[in-house]
Amino acid sequence: MKDQEVLDPANAAEAEMAAVAHQCLMTALDHSNADHIDIILNVGSDGDQTHETPVLKLPPRALRFFADVLRQMAKQEPLLLVPQKHELTTQEAASFLNVSRPFVIKEIEANRLKCRKVNRHRRIEFEELRRYQAAQQQQSEQALQDLTQLSEELGLEF
């Protein structure tokens, strides 16, 4: 993943605009069961010339996506957009998972993380990384529950 794919955090003015826009979109989406939503763009005018007002016809799903982006901007957090079928190198996967590259390779060789080979190089789909990350999170939560249950059975206090 390249640095230019990361949307830098918004400044204070952008964050405020994004928060208002997010709220407007969510209000419109919450009160609509329409199959599409028309958005009228106010382009403005140059002196005496008036411009034709364009109308965008968008599916509600696209507006939910825009609302999610605006919410992140309002929080002034960086945002990374990654296509679902995007493939990452083992180094990029390691950075995403916050682990070492040898660990990623070990997980691939243990068949816990799927990849495909391009010549001698491994490529891992972003969606596979998300699946792996969710499975690891669930495994951690289960281990924590088991540990809590065991400590309660033994009468240990924390």
PDB file of C-alpha atoms in Angstrom:
ATOM      1  CA  MET A   1       0.000   0.000   0.000  1.00  0.00           C
ATOM      2  CA  LYS A   2       1.416   3.314  -1.024  1.00  0.00           C
ATOM      3  CA  ASP A   3       1.366   6.504   1.033  1.00  0.00           C
ATOM      4  CA  GLN A   4      -0.814   8.299  -1.531  1.00  0.00           C
ATOM      5  CA  GLU A   5      -3.667   5.827  -0.855  1.00  0.00           C
ATOM      6  CA  VAL A   6      -3.933   7.181   2.693  1.00  0.00           C
ATOM      7  CA  LEU A   7      -6.263  10.149   3.150  1.00  0.00           C
ATOM      8  CA  ASP A   8      -4.534  12.394   5.675  1.00  0.00           C
ATOM      9  CA  PRO A   9      -6.499  13.603   8.701  1.00  0.00           C
ATOM     10  CA  ALA A  10      -8.755  16.574   8.068  1.00  0.00           C
ATOM     11  CA  ASN A  11      -7.954  19.980   9.503  1.00  0.00           C
ATOM     12  CA  ALA A  12     -10.374  21.541  12.004  1.00  0.00           C
ATOM     13  CA  ALA A  13     -12.470  23.375   9.373  1.00  0.00           C
ATOM     14  CA  GLU A  14     -12.736  20.267   7.168  1.00  0.00           C
ATOM     15  CA  ALA A  15     -13.635  18.149  10.198  1.00  0.00           C
ATOM     16  CA  GLU A  16     -16.452  20.536  11.116  1.00  0.00           C
ATOM     17  CA  MET A  17     -17.821  20.537   7.547  1.00  0.00           C
ATOM     18  CA  ALA A  18     -17.547  16.746   7.424  1.00  0.00           C
ATOM     19  CA  ALA A  19     -19.442  16.364  10.711  1.00  0.00           C
ATOM     20  CA  VAL A  20     -22.322  18.530   9.463  1.00  0.00           C
ATOM     21  CA  ALA A  21     -22.411  16.741   6.095  1.00  0.00           C
ATOM     22  CA  HIS A  22     -22.338  13.343   7.825  1.00  0.00           C
ATOM     23  CA  GLN A  23     -25.284  14.316  10.013  1.00  0.00           C
ATOM     24  CA  CYS A  24     -27.266  15.572   6.992  1.00  0.00           C
ATOM     25  CA  LEU A  25     -26.612  12.378   5.029  1.00  0.00           C
ATOM     26  CA  MET A  26     -27.523  10.124   7.935  1.00  0.00           C
ATOM     27  CA  THR A  27     -30.749  12.063   8.551  1.00  0.00           C
ATOM     28  CA  ALA A  28     -31.689  11.744   4.877  1.00  0.00           C
ATOM     29  CA  LEU A  29     -30.857   8.024   4.840  1.00  0.00           C
ATOM     30  CA  ASP A  30     -32.712   7.312   8.093  1.00  0.00           C
ATOM     31  CA  HIS A  31     -35.942   8.764   6.699  1.00  0.00           C
ATOM     32  CA  SER A  32     -35.747   7.188   3.271  1.00  0.00           C
ATOM     33  CA  ASN A  33     -36.582   3.777   1.885  1.00  0.00           C
ATOM     34  CA  ALA A  34     -36.042   4.974  -1.678  1.00  0.00           C
ATOM     35  CA  ASP A  35     -34.157   2.948  -4.265  1.00  0.00           C
ATOM     36  CA  HIS A  36     -32.198   6.089  -5.169  1.00  0.00           C
ATOM     37  CA  ILE A  37     -31.625   9.572  -3.824  1.00  0.00           C
ATOM     38  CA  ASP A  38     -31.306  12.706  -5.956  1.00  0.00           C
ATOM     39  CA  ILE A  39     -28.699  15.217  -4.865  1.00  0.00           C
ATOM     40  CA  ILE A  40     -28.930  18.730  -6.303  1.00  0.00           C
ATOM     41  CA  LEU A  41     -25.578  20.461  -6.601  1.00  0.00           C
ATOM     42  CA  ASN A  42     -25.431  24.205  -6.053  1.00  0.00           C
ATOM     43  CA  VAL A  43     -22.694  25.252  -8.459  1.00  0.00           C
ATOM     44  CA  GLY A  44     -23.160  29.021  -8.030  1.00  0.00           C
ATOM     45  CA  SER A  45     -23.053  31.667 -10.693  1.00  0.00           C
ATOM     46  CA  ASP A  46     -20.504  33.943 -12.336  1.00  0.00           C
ATOM     47  CA  GLY A  47     -21.906  37.461 -12.446  1.00  0.00           C
ATOM     48  CA  ASP A  48     -25.084  37.468 -14.529  1.00  0.00           C
ATOM     49  CA  GLN A  49     -24.531  33.975 -15.938  1.00  0.00           C
ATOM     50  CA  THR A  50     -26.487  31.210 -14.284  1.00  0.00           C
ATOM     51  CA  HIS A  51     -25.390  27.607 -14.457  1.00  0.00           C
ATOM     52  CA  GLU A  52     -27.636  24.644 -14.968  1.00  0.00           C
ATOM     53  CA  THR A  53     -28.014  22.861 -11.637  1.00  0.00           C
ATOM     54  CA  PRO A  54     -26.790  19.262 -12.008  1.00  0.00           C
ATOM     55  CA  VAL A  55     -28.682  16.469 -10.244  1.00  0.00           C
ATOM     56  CA  LEU A  56     -26.867  13.341  -9.097  1.00  0.00           C
ATOM     57  CA  LYS A  57     -28.873  10.144  -8.784  1.00  0.00           C
ATOM     58  CA  LEU A  58     -27.147   7.904  -6.227  1.00  0.00           C
ATOM     59  CA  PRO A  59     -28.006   4.605  -4.567  1.00  0.00           C
ATOM     60  CA  PRO A  60     -28.442   4.841  -0.771  1.00  0.00           C
ATOM     61  CA  ARG A  61     -25.561   2.395  -0.357  1.00  0.00           C
ATOM     62  CA  ALA A  62     -23.162   4.898  -1.960  1.00  0.00           C
ATOM     63  CA  LEU A  63     -24.393   7.621   0.379  1.00  0.00           C
ATOM     64  CA  ARG A  64     -23.780   5.353   3.385  1.00  0.00           C
ATOM     65  CA  PHE A  65     -20.224   4.905   2.139  1.00  0.00           C
ATOM     66  CA  PHE A  66     -19.801   8.689   1.798  1.00  0.00           C
ATOM     67  CA  ALA A  67     -21.280   9.111   5.277  1.00  0.00           C
ATOM     68  CA  ASP A  68     -18.689   6.669   6.678  1.00  0.00           C
ATOM     69  CA  VAL A  69     -15.874   8.614   5.002  1.00  0.00           C
ATOM     70  CA  LEU A  70     -17.268  11.890   6.366  1.00  0.00           C
ATOM     71  CA  ARG A  71     -17.522  10.400   9.873  1.00  0.00           C
ATOM     72  CA  GLN A  72     -13.822   9.474   9.776  1.00  0.00           C
ATOM     73  CA  MET A  73     -12.944  12.945   8.484  1.00  0.00           C
ATOM     74  CA  ALA A  74     -14.968  14.514  11.317  1.00  0.00           C
ATOM     75  CA  LYS A  75     -12.926  12.461  13.814  1.00  0.00           C
ATOM     76  CA  GLN A  76      -9.772  13.839  12.144  1.00  0.00           C
ATOM     77  CA  GLU A  77      -8.439  10.313  11.664  1.00  0.00           C
ATOM     78  CA  PRO A  78      -6.474   9.111   8.635  1.00  0.00           C
ATOM     79  CA  LEU A  79      -8.419   6.918   6.247  1.00  0.00           C
ATOM     80  CA  LEU A  80      -7.250   4.148   3.971  1.00  0.00           C
ATOM     81  CA  LEU A  81      -9.419   2.957   1.098  1.00  0.00           C
ATOM     82  CA  VAL A  82      -8.553  -0.522  -0.132  1.00  0.00           C
ATOM     83  CA  PRO A  83     -10.439  -2.418  -2.843  1.00  0.00           C
ATOM     84  CA  GLN A  84     -11.655  -5.815  -1.620  1.00  0.00           C
ATOM     85  CA  LYS A  85      -9.681  -7.762  -4.213  1.00  0.00           C
ATOM     86  CA  HIS A  86      -6.507  -5.759  -3.578  1.00  0.00           C
ATOM     87  CA  GLU A  87      -3.500  -8.007  -3.078  1.00  0.00           C
ATOM     88  CA  LEU A  88      -0.723  -7.192  -0.655  1.00  0.00           C
ATOM     89  CA  THR A  89       2.844  -8.378  -0.357  1.00  0.00           C
ATOM     90  CA  THR A  90       3.890 -10.276   2.752  1.00  0.00           C
ATOM     91  CA  GLN A  91       5.569  -7.100   4.055  1.00  0.00           C
ATOM     92  CA  GLU A  92       2.396  -5.032   3.524  1.00  0.00           C
ATOM     93  CA  ALA A  93       0.333  -7.781   5.183  1.00  0.00           C
ATOM     94  CA  ALA A  94       2.724  -7.809   8.145  1.00  0.00           C
ATOM     95  CA  SER A  95       2.413  -4.035   8.501  1.00  0.00           C
ATOM     96  CA  PHE A  96      -1.387  -4.245   8.335  1.00  0.00           C
ATOM     97  CA  LEU A  97      -1.491  -6.990  10.996  1.00  0.00           C
ATOM     98  CA  ASN A  98       1.232  -5.295  13.053  1.00  0.00           C
ATOM     99  CA  VAL A  99       3.391  -8.426  13.051  1.00  0.00           C
ATOM    100  CA  SER A 100       6.705  -9.404  11.475  1.00  0.00           C
ATOM    101  CA  ARG A 101       7.074 -10.608   7.895  1.00  0.00           C
ATOM    102  CA  PRO A 102       8.494 -13.990   9.039  1.00  0.00           C
ATOM    103  CA  PHE A 103       5.371 -14.459  11.188  1.00  0.00           C
ATOM    104  CA  VAL A 104       3.145 -13.875   8.146  1.00  0.00           C
ATOM    105  CA  ILE A 105       5.150 -16.427   6.166  1.00  0.00           C
ATOM    106  CA  LYS A 106       4.876 -18.911   9.057  1.00  0.00           C
ATOM    107  CA  GLU A 107       1.082 -18.443   9.103  1.00  0.00           C
ATOM    108  CA  ILE A 108       0.943 -18.994   5.323  1.00  0.00           C
ATOM    109  CA  GLU A 109       3.016 -22.166   5.572  1.00  0.00           C
ATOM    110  CA  ALA A 110       0.756 -23.414   8.405  1.00  0.00           C
ATOM    111  CA  ASN A 111      -2.267 -22.833   6.078  1.00  0.00           C
ATOM    112  CA  ARG A 112      -3.827 -20.337   8.487  1.00  0.00           C
ATOM    113  CA  LEU A 113      -3.445 -17.511   5.967  1.00  0.00           C
ATOM    114  CA  LYS A 114      -4.185 -18.058   2.279  1.00  0.00           C
ATOM    115  CA  CYS A 115      -2.097 -16.570  -0.479  1.00  0.00           C
ATOM    116  CA  ARG A 116      -1.269 -17.059  -4.115  1.00  0.00           C
ATOM    117  CA  LYS A 117       2.138 -17.110  -5.709  1.00  0.00           C
ATOM    118  CA  VAL A 118       3.239 -14.766  -8.472  1.00  0.00           C
ATOM    119  CA  ASN A 119       6.491 -16.341  -9.602  1.00  0.00           C
ATOM    120  CA  ARG A 120       8.324 -16.667  -6.274  1.00  0.00           C
ATOM    121  CA  HIS A 121       6.383 -13.902  -4.532  1.00  0.00           C
ATOM    122  CA  ARG A 122       3.382 -14.386  -2.277  1.00  0.00           C
ATOM    123  CA  ARG A 123       0.286 -12.171  -2.623  1.00  0.00           C
ATOM    124  CA  ILE A 124      -2.447 -12.033  -0.004  1.00  0.00           C
ATOM    125  CA  GLU A 125      -5.908 -10.634  -0.726  1.00  0.00           C
ATOM    126  CA  PHE A 126      -6.992  -7.838   1.604  1.00  0.00           C
ATOM    127  CA  GLU A 127     -10.271  -9.664   2.278  1.00  0.00           C
ATOM    128  CA  GLU A 128      -8.273 -12.736   3.381  1.00  0.00           C
ATOM    129  CA  LEU A 129      -6.301 -10.542   5.794  1.00  0.00           C
ATOM    130  CA  ARG A 130      -9.539  -9.218   7.267  1.00  0.00           C
ATOM    131  CA  ARG A 131     -10.849 -12.791   7.647  1.00  0.00           C
ATOM    132  CA  TYR A 132      -7.604 -13.855   9.344  1.00  0.00           C
ATOM    133  CA  GLN A 133      -7.640 -10.811  11.631  1.00  0.00           C
ATOM    134  CA  ALA A 134     -11.254 -11.497  12.677  1.00  0.00           C
ATOM    135  CA  ALA A 135     -10.447 -15.164  13.368  1.00  0.00           C
ATOM    136  CA  GLN A 136      -7.435 -14.172  15.486  1.00  0.00           C
ATOM    137  CA  GLN A 137      -9.564 -11.657  17.410  1.00  0.00           C
ATOM    138  CA  GLN A 138     -12.233 -14.283  18.072  1.00  0.00           C
ATOM    139  CA  GLN A 139      -9.572 -16.762  19.184  1.00  0.00           C
ATOM    140  CA  SER A 140      -8.112 -14.178  21.597  1.00  0.00           C
ATOM    141  CA  GLU A 141     -11.524 -13.367  23.046  1.00  0.00           C
ATOM    142  CA  GLN A 142     -12.272 -17.068  23.559  1.00  0.00           C
ATOM    143  CA  ALA A 143      -8.934 -17.595  25.307  1.00  0.00           C
ATOM    144  CA  LEU A 144      -9.664 -14.650  27.586  1.00  0.00           C
ATOM    145  CA  GLN A 145     -13.112 -16.058  28.443  1.00  0.00           C
ATOM    146  CA  ASP A 146     -11.591 -19.462  29.165  1.00  0.00           C
ATOM    147  CA  LEU A 147      -8.966 -17.860  31.411  1.00  0.00           C
ATOM    148  CA  THR A 148     -11.629 -15.872  33.267  1.00  0.00           C
ATOM    149  CA  GLN A 149     -13.756 -18.973  33.782  1.00  0.00           C
ATOM    150  CA  LEU A 150     -10.744 -20.961  35.023  1.00  0.00           C
ATOM    151  CA  SER A 151      -9.748 -18.232  37.483  1.00  0.00           C
ATOM    152  CA  GLU A 152     -13.318 -18.098  38.823  1.00  0.00           C
ATOM    153  CA  GLU A 153     -13.362 -21.885  39.274  1.00  0.00           C
ATOM    154  CA  LEU A 154     -10.054 -21.728  41.164  1.00  0.00           C
ATOM    155  CA  GLY A 155     -11.276 -18.796  43.247  1.00  0.00           C
ATOM    156  CA  LEU A 156      -8.528 -16.446  42.109  1.00  0.00           C
ATOM    157  CA  GLU A 157      -9.138 -12.708  42.279  1.00  0.00           C
ATOM    158  CA  PHE A 158      -7.724 -10.010  40.043  1.00  0.00           C
TER     159      PHE A 158
END
